[in-house]
Short mmCIF file of C-alpha atoms in Angstrom, two decimals:
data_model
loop_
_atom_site.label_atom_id
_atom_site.label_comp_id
_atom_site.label_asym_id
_atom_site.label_seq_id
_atom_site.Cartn_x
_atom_site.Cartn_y
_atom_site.Cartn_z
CA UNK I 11 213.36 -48.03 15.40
CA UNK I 12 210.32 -46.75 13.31
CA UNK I 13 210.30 -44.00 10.57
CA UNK I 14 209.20 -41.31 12.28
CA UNK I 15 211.90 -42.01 15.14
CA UNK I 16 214.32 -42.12 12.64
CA UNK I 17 213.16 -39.32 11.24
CA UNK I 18 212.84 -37.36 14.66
CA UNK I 19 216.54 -37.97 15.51
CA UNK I 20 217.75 -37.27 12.03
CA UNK I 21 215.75 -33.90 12.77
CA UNK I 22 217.30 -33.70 16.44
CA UNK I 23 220.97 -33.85 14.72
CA UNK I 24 220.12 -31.17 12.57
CA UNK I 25 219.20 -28.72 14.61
CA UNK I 26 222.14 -29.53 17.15
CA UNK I 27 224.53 -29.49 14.00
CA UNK I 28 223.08 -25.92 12.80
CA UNK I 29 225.52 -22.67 13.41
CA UNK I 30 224.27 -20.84 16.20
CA UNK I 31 222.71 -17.46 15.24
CA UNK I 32 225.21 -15.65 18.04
CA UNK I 33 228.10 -16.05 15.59
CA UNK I 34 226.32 -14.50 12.58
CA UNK I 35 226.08 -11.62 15.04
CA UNK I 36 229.19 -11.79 16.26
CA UNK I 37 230.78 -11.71 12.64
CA UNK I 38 228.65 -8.85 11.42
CA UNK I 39 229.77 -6.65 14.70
CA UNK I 40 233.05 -7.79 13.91
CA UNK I 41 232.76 -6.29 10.80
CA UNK I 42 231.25 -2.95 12.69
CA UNK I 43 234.20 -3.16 14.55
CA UNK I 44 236.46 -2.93 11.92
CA UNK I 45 234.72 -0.12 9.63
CA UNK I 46 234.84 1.89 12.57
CA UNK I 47 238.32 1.46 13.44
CA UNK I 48 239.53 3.47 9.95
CA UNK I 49 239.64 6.57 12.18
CA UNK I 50 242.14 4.82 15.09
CA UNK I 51 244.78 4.57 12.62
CA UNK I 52 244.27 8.37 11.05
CA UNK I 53 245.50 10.89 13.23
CA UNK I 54 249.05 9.06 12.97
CA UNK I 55 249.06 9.30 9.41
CA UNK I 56 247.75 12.54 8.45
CA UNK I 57 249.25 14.91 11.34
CA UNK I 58 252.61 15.29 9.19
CA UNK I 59 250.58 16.38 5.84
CA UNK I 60 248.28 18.55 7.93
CA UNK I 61 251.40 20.23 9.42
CA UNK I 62 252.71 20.81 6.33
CA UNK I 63 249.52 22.47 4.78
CA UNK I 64 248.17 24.38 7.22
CA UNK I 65 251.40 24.93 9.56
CA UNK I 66 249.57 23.86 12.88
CA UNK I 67 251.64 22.67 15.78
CA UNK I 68 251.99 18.92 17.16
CA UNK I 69 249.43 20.27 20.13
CA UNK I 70 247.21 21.68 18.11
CA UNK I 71 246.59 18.17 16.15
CA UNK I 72 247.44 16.51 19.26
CA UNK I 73 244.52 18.58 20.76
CA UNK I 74 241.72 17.55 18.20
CA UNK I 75 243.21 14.27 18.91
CA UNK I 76 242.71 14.22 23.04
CA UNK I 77 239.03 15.53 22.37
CA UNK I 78 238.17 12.82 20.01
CA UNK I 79 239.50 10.31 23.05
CA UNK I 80 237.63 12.01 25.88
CA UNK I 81 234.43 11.21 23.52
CA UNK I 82 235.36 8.07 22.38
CA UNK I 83 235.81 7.33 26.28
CA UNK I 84 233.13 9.24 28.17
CA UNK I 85 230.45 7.90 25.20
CA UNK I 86 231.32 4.73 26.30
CA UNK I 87 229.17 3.92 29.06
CA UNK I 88 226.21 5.59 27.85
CA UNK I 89 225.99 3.87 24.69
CA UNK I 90 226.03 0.64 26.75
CA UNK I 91 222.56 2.36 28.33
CA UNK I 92 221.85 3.18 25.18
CA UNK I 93 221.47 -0.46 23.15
CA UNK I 94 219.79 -2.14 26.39
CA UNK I 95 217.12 0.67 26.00
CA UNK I 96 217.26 1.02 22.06
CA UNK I 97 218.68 -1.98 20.87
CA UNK I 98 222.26 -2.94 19.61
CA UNK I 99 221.61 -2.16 15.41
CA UNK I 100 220.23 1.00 16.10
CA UNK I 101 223.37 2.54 18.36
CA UNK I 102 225.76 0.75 16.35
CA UNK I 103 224.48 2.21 12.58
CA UNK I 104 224.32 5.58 14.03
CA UNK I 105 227.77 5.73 15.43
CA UNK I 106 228.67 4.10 11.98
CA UNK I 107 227.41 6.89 10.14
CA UNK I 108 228.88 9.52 12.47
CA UNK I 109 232.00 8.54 11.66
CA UNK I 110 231.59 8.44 7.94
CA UNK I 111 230.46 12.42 8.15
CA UNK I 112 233.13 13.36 10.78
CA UNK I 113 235.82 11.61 8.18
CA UNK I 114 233.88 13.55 5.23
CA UNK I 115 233.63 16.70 6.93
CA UNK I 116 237.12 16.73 7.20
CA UNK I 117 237.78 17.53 3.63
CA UNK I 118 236.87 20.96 4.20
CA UNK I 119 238.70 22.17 7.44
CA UNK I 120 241.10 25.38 6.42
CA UNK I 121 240.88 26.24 10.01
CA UNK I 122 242.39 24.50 13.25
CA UNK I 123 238.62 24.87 15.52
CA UNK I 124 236.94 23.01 12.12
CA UNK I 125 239.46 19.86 12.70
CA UNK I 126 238.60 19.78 16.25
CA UNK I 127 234.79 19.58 15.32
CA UNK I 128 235.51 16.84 12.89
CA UNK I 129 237.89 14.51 14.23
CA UNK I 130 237.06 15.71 18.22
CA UNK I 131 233.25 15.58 18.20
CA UNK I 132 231.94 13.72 15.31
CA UNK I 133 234.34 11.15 15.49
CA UNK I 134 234.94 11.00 18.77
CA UNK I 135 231.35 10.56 19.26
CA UNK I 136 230.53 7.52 16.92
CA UNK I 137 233.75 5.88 17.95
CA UNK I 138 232.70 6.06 21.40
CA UNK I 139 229.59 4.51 20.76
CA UNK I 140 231.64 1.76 18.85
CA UNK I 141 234.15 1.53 21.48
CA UNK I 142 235.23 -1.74 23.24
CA UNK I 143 232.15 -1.66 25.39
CA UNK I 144 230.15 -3.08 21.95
CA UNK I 145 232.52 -5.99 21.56
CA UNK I 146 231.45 -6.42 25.37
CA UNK I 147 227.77 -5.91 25.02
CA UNK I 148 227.85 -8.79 21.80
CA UNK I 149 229.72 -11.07 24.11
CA UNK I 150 227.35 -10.94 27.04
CA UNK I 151 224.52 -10.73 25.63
CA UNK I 152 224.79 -13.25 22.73
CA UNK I 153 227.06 -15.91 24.17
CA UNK I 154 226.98 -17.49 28.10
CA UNK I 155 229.87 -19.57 26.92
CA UNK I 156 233.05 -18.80 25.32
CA UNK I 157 232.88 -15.16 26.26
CA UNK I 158 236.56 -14.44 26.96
CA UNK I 159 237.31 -15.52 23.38
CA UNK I 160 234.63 -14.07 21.80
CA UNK I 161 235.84 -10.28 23.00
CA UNK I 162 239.24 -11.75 21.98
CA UNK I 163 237.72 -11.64 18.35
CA UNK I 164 235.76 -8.77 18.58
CA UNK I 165 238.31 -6.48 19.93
CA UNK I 166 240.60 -7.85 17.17
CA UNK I 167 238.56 -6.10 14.82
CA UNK I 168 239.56 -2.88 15.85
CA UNK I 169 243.56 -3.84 14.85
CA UNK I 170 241.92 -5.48 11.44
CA UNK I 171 240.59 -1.93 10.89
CA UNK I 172 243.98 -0.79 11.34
CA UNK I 173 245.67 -3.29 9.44
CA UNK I 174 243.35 -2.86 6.30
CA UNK I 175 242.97 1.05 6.69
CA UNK I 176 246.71 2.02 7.66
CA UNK I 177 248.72 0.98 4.39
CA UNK I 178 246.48 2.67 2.08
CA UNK I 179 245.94 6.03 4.11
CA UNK I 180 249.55 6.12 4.28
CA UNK I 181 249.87 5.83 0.69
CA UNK I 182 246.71 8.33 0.12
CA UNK I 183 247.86 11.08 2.37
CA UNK I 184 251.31 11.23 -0.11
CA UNK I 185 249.20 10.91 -3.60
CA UNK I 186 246.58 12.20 -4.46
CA UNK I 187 246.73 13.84 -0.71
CA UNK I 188 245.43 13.48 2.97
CA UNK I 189 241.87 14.67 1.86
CA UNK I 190 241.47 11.11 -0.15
CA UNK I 191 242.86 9.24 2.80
CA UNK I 192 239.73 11.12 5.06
CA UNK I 193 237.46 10.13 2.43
CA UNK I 194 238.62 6.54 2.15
CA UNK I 195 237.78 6.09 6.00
CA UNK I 196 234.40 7.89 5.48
CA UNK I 197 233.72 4.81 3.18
CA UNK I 198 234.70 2.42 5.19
CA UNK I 199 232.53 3.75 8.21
CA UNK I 200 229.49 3.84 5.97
CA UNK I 201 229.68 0.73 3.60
CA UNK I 202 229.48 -1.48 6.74
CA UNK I 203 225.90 -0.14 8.14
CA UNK I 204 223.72 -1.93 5.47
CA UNK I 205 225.05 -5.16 7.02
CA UNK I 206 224.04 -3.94 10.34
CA UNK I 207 220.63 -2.83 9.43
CA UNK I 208 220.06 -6.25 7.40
CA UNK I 209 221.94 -8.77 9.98
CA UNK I 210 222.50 -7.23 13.53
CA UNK I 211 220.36 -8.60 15.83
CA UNK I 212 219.58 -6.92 19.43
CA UNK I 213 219.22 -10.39 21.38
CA UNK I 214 218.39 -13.64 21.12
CA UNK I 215 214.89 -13.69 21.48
CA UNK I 216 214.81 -11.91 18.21
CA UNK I 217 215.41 -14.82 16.20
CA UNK I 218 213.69 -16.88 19.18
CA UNK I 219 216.87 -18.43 20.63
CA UNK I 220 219.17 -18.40 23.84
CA UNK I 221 222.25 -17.72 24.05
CA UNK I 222 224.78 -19.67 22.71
CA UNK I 223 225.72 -22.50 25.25
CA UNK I 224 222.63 -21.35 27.76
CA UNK I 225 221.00 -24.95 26.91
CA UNK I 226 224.66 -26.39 28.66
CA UNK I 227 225.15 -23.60 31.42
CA UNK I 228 222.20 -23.73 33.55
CA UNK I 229 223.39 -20.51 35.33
CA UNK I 230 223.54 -18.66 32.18
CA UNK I 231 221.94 -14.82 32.29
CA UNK I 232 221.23 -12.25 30.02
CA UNK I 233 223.98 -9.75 29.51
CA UNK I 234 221.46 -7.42 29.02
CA UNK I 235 218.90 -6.06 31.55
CA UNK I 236 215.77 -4.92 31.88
CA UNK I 237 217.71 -1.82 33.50
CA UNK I 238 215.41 -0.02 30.49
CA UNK I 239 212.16 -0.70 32.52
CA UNK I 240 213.54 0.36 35.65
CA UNK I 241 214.74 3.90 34.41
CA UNK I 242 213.59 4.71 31.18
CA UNK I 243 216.93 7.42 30.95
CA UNK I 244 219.85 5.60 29.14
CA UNK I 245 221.88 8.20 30.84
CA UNK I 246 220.33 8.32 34.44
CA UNK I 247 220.91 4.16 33.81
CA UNK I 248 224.81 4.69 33.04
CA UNK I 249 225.14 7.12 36.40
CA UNK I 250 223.43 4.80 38.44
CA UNK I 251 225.82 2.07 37.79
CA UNK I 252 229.08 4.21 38.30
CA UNK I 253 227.22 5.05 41.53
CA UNK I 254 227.36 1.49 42.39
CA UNK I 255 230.62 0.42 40.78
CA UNK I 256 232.19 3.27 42.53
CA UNK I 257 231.88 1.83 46.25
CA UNK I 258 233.90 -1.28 44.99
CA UNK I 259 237.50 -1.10 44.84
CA UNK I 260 238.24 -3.54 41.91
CA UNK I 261 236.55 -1.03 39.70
CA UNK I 262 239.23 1.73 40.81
CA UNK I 263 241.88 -0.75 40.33
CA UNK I 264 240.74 -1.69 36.65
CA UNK I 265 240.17 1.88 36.02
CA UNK I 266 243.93 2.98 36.78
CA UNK I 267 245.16 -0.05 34.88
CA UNK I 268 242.85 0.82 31.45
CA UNK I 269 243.84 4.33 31.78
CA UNK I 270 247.37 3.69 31.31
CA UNK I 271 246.85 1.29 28.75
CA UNK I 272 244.97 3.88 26.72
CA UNK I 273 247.93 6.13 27.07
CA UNK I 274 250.59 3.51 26.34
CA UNK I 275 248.42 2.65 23.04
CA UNK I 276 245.84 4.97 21.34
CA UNK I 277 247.61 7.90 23.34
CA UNK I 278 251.27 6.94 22.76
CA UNK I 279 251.73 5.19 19.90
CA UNK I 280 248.52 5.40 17.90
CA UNK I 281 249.35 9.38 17.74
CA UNK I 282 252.27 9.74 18.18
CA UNK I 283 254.83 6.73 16.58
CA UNK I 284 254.55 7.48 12.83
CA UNK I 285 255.36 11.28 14.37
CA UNK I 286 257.67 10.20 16.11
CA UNK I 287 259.52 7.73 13.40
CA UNK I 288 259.62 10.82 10.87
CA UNK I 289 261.50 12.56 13.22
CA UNK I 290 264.45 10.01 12.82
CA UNK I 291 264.21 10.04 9.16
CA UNK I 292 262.22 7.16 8.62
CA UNK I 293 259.49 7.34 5.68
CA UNK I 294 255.70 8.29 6.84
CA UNK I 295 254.86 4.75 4.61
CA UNK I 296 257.64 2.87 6.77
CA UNK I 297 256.27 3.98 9.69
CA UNK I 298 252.57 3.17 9.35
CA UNK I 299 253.84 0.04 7.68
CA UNK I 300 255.07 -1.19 10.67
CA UNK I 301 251.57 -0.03 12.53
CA UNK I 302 249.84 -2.46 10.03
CA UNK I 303 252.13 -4.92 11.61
CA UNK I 304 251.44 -3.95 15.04
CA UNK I 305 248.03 -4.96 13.80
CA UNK I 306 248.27 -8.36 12.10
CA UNK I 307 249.79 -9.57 15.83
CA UNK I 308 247.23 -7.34 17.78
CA UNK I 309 244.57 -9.72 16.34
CA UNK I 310 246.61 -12.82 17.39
CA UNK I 311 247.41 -11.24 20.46
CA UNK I 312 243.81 -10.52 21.75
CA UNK I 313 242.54 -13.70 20.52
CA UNK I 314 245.06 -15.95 22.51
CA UNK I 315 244.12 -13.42 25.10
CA UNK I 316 240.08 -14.17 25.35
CA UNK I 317 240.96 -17.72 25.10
CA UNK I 318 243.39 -17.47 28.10
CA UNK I 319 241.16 -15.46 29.89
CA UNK I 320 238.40 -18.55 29.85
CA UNK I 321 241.32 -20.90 31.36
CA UNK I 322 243.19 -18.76 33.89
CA UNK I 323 243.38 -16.07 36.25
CA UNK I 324 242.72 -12.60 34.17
CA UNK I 325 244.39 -10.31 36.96
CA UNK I 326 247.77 -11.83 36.18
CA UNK I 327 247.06 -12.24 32.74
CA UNK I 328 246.89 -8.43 32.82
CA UNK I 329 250.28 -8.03 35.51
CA UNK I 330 252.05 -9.79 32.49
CA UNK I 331 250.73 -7.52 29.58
CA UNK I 332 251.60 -4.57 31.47
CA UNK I 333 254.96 -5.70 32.37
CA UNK I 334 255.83 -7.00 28.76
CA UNK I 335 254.75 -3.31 27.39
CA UNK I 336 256.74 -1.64 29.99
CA UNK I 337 260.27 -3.27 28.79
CA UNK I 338 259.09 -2.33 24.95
CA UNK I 339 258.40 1.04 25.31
CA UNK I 340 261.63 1.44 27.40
CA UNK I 341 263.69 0.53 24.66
CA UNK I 342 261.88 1.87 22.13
CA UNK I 343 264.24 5.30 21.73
CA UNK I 344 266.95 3.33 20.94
CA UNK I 345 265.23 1.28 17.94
CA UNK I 346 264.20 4.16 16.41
CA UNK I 347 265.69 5.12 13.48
CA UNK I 348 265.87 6.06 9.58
CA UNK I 349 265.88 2.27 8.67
CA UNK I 350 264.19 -0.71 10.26
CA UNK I 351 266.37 -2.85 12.13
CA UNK I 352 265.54 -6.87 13.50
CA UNK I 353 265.47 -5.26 17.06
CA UNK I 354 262.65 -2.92 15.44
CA UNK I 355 260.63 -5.62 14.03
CA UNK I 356 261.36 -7.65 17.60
CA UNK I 357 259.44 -4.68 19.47
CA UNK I 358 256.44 -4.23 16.60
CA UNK I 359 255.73 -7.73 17.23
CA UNK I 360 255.59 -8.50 21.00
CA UNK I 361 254.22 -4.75 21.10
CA UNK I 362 251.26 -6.31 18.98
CA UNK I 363 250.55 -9.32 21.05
CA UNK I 364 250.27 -6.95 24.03
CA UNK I 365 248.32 -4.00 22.05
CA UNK I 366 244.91 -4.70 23.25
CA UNK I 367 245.34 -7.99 24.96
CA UNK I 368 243.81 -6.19 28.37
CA UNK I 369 240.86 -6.15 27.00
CA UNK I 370 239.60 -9.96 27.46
CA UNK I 371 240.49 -10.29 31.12
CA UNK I 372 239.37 -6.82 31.79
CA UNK I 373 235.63 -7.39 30.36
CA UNK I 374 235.67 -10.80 32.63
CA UNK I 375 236.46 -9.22 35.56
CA UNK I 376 233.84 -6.61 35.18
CA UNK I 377 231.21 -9.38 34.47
CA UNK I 378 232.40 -11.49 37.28
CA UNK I 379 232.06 -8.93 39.91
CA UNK I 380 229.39 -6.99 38.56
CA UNK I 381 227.24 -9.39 37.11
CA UNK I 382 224.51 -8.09 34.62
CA UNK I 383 225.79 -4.51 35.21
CA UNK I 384 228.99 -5.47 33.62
CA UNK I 385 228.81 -4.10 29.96
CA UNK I 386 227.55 -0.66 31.90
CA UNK I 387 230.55 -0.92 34.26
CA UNK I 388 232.77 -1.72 31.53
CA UNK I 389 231.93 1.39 29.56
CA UNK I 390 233.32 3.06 32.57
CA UNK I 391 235.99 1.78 32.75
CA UNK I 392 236.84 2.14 29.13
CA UNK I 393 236.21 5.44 30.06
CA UNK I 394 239.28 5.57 32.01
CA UNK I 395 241.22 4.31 29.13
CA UNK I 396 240.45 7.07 26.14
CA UNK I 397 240.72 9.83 29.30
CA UNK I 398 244.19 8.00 29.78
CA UNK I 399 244.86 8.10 26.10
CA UNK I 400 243.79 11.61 25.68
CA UNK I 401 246.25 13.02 28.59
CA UNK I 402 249.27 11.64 27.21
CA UNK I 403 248.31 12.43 23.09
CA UNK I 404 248.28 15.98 24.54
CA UNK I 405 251.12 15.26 27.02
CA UNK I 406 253.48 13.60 24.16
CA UNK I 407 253.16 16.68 21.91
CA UNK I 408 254.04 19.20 24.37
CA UNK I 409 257.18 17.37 24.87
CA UNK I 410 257.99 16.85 21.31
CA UNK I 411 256.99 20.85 20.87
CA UNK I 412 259.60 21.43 24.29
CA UNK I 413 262.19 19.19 23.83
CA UNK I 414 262.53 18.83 19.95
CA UNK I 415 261.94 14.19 20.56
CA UNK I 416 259.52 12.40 22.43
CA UNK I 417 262.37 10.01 24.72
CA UNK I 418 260.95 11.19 27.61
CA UNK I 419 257.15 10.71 26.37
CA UNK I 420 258.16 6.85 26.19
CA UNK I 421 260.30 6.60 29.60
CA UNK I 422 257.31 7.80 31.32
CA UNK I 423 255.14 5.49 29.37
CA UNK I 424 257.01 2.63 30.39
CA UNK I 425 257.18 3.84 34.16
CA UNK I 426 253.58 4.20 34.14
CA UNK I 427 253.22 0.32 32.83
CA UNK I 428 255.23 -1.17 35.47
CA UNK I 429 252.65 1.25 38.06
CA UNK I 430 249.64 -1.10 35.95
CA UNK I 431 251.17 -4.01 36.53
CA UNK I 432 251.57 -3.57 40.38
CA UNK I 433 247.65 -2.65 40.73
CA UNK I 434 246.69 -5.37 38.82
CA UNK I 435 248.32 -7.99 40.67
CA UNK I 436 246.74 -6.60 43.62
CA UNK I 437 243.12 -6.62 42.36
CA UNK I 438 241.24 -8.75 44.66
CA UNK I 439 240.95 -12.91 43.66
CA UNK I 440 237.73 -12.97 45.37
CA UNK I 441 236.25 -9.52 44.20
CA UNK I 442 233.40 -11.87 43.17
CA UNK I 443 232.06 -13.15 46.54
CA UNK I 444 233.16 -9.89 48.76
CA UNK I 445 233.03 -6.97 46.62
CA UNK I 446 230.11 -7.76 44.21
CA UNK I 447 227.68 -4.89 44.53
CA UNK I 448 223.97 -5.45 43.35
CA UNK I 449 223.02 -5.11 39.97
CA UNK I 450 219.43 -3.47 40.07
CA UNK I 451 219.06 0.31 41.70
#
């Protein structure tokens, strides 16, 4: 073999060897991800010390809480619209700094309408645009392979924001107070958007690549679609799409399922379990201590997740979640308690594998049957999810406010689960070849 063959295979193995660019991108939205998800673990937190300041009732917070999940869901979609038509990094730092001025804002509230502008709208907008449908949007656009696992990761990042944020605005919200804890999260949202600015990429051809395992999958497609050309309106875009999505019967099915998972997580327990906890004597810090750890196996949990979505069926994937979560929140008003018991640590633990573990299979199901109108569809049915979450936050603190204990907030959770599980077993095996609706208008 000559020099210069040498030289061109030596070359050849270098370029092959090199770190594709799609997981630079993928570990800068993962940090996204996480900045924005200070504000998940807040409301928990810092509804106790607001109750104590300003005397408003569990609905009132629970109110400001609902809005913020209507936005965070109903933003969804659109901001899918939105980075195919103005790129990922420019949705994503926006939403970022939303966030950091809703959390900074909220320094200042003496008055129950201010709380609802700050963590409602503000929040709830930027969130939304940060919402599961990004983690989505990275996946399909960036990667043709390995996209169940990669939404595994990326959806972990919301319970790392959780697990780094909840500890210390637990201990914030006792000393120096909850305003530091608000301001804390403010920081978080904001130190992350320099990163996106300098790294986030809006697709491949940016940095003059494919995506990652494209050169391998000859049927590989953009996520992304040139949905921008065909109506320049991000919003007209998002509509047209639920038009289409709506006619198919999978999408209803995915959409009931999501919307009790919303209320079984962000609704339920996000709001409502350090609540909840205090009301059996058990310490505010306990409490959100055992959120962080509801966190540290969320990220396990939705990573075995993606990677068992890319190897089996992701409707019974999702039949199993539900059912698991079912049987926990069942039994959850008898672990509660001043002190934390083994049977308590037992239920933070499989809760945590099951936290967001819908959200792999979910995302694959909406890109097998939807094809390139997936991350659109699956803003949608996010959708479903925060208006699922935002029902039963308001739902769970008119029964606390009625009934003195939230017992029958988690019974009908765990009904409600076992109702998820039924649809999802149901959901069609080959949605993909009879259902599939067509992905331009």
């Amino acid at each position: 073999m000559t020099a210069p063959d040498v030289t061109k295979v030596r070359s050849g193995k270098s370029r092959r060897s090199r770190l594709h660019p799609a997981w630079f991108v993928a570990a800068v939205a993962f940090l996204a991800l996480v900045g924005a998800a200070g504000f998940r673990a807040a409301p928990g937190v810092l509804m106790v010390p607001l109750q104590a300041e300003f005397g408003w009732s569990t609905t009132v917070l629970s109110l400001a809480v609902s809005l913020n999940l209507v936005l965070f869901g109903l933003t969804a979609p659109f901001a899918a619209a939105l980075m195919e038509r103005f790129g990922i990094r420019a949705v994503t730092s926006i939403a970022l700094c939303l966030i950091g001025l809703g959390s900074a804002l909220t320094v200042f509230v003496n008055q129950s309408w201010q709380i609802l502008l700050t963590w409602g709208l503000l929040i709830g907008l930027g969130t939304g645009s940060m919402a599961l449908v990004f983690a989505a949007t990275i996946a399909n656009t960036w990667f043709a392979k390995r996209r169940g696992l990669v939404i595994g990761i990326l959806t972990a990042g919301s319970a790392a924001g959780q697990l780094v944020f909840l500890p210390f605005i637990a201990a914030l919200a006792q000393s120096p107070g909850w305003r530091g804890a608000s301001l804390l999260i403010a920081a978080g949202a904001l130190a992350v958007v320099p990163l996106v600015l300098r790294w986030l990429r809006n697709s491949p051809a940016d940095v003059g690549a494919r995506p990652y395992g494209a050169e391998e999958t000859e049927a590989a497609e953009p996520a992304t679609t040139a949905a921008a050309g065909d109506s320049p309106n991000a919003a007209v875009r998002a509509l047209q799409v639920l038009k289409r999505a709506s006619k198919v019967r999978t999408f209803w099915g995915l959409a009931a399922g999501f919307a009790i998972c919303g209320a079984t997580t962000n609704g339920l327990i996000g709001t409502h379990f350090i609540p909840s906890a205090h009301d059996h004597g058990m310490p505010e810090t306990t409490a959100a201590g055992l959120l962080a750890v509801v966190g540290i196996f969320d990220i396990v949990g939705t990573i075995a997740s993606g990677w068992l979505t890319d190897r089996f069926n992701p409707k019974v994937l999702l039949a199993v979640y539900y059912q698991f979560r079912g049987i926990g929140l069942l039994v959850l008003p008898l672990l509660l308690g001043s002190t934390v018991e083994p049977s308590m640590i037992v239920f933070v633990v499989v809760y945590g594998l099951d936290w967001v573990a819908t959200v792999p299979p979910t995302a694959a199901i909406c890109r097998r049957v939807f094809g390139a109108d997936g991350s659109v569809v699956f803003g949608w049915v996010f959708a479903a999810h925060q208006l699922g979450a935002a029902a039963a936050a308001v739902a769970a603190g008119f029964v606390r406010d009625a009934t003195g204990h939230y017992t029958y907030a988690w019974i009908g959770a765990a009904a409600m689960c076992i109702v998820a599980a039924v649809i999802s077993a149901t959901i069609r095996k080959d949605a993909a070849h009879k259902e599939a609706v067509p992905v331009t208008a």
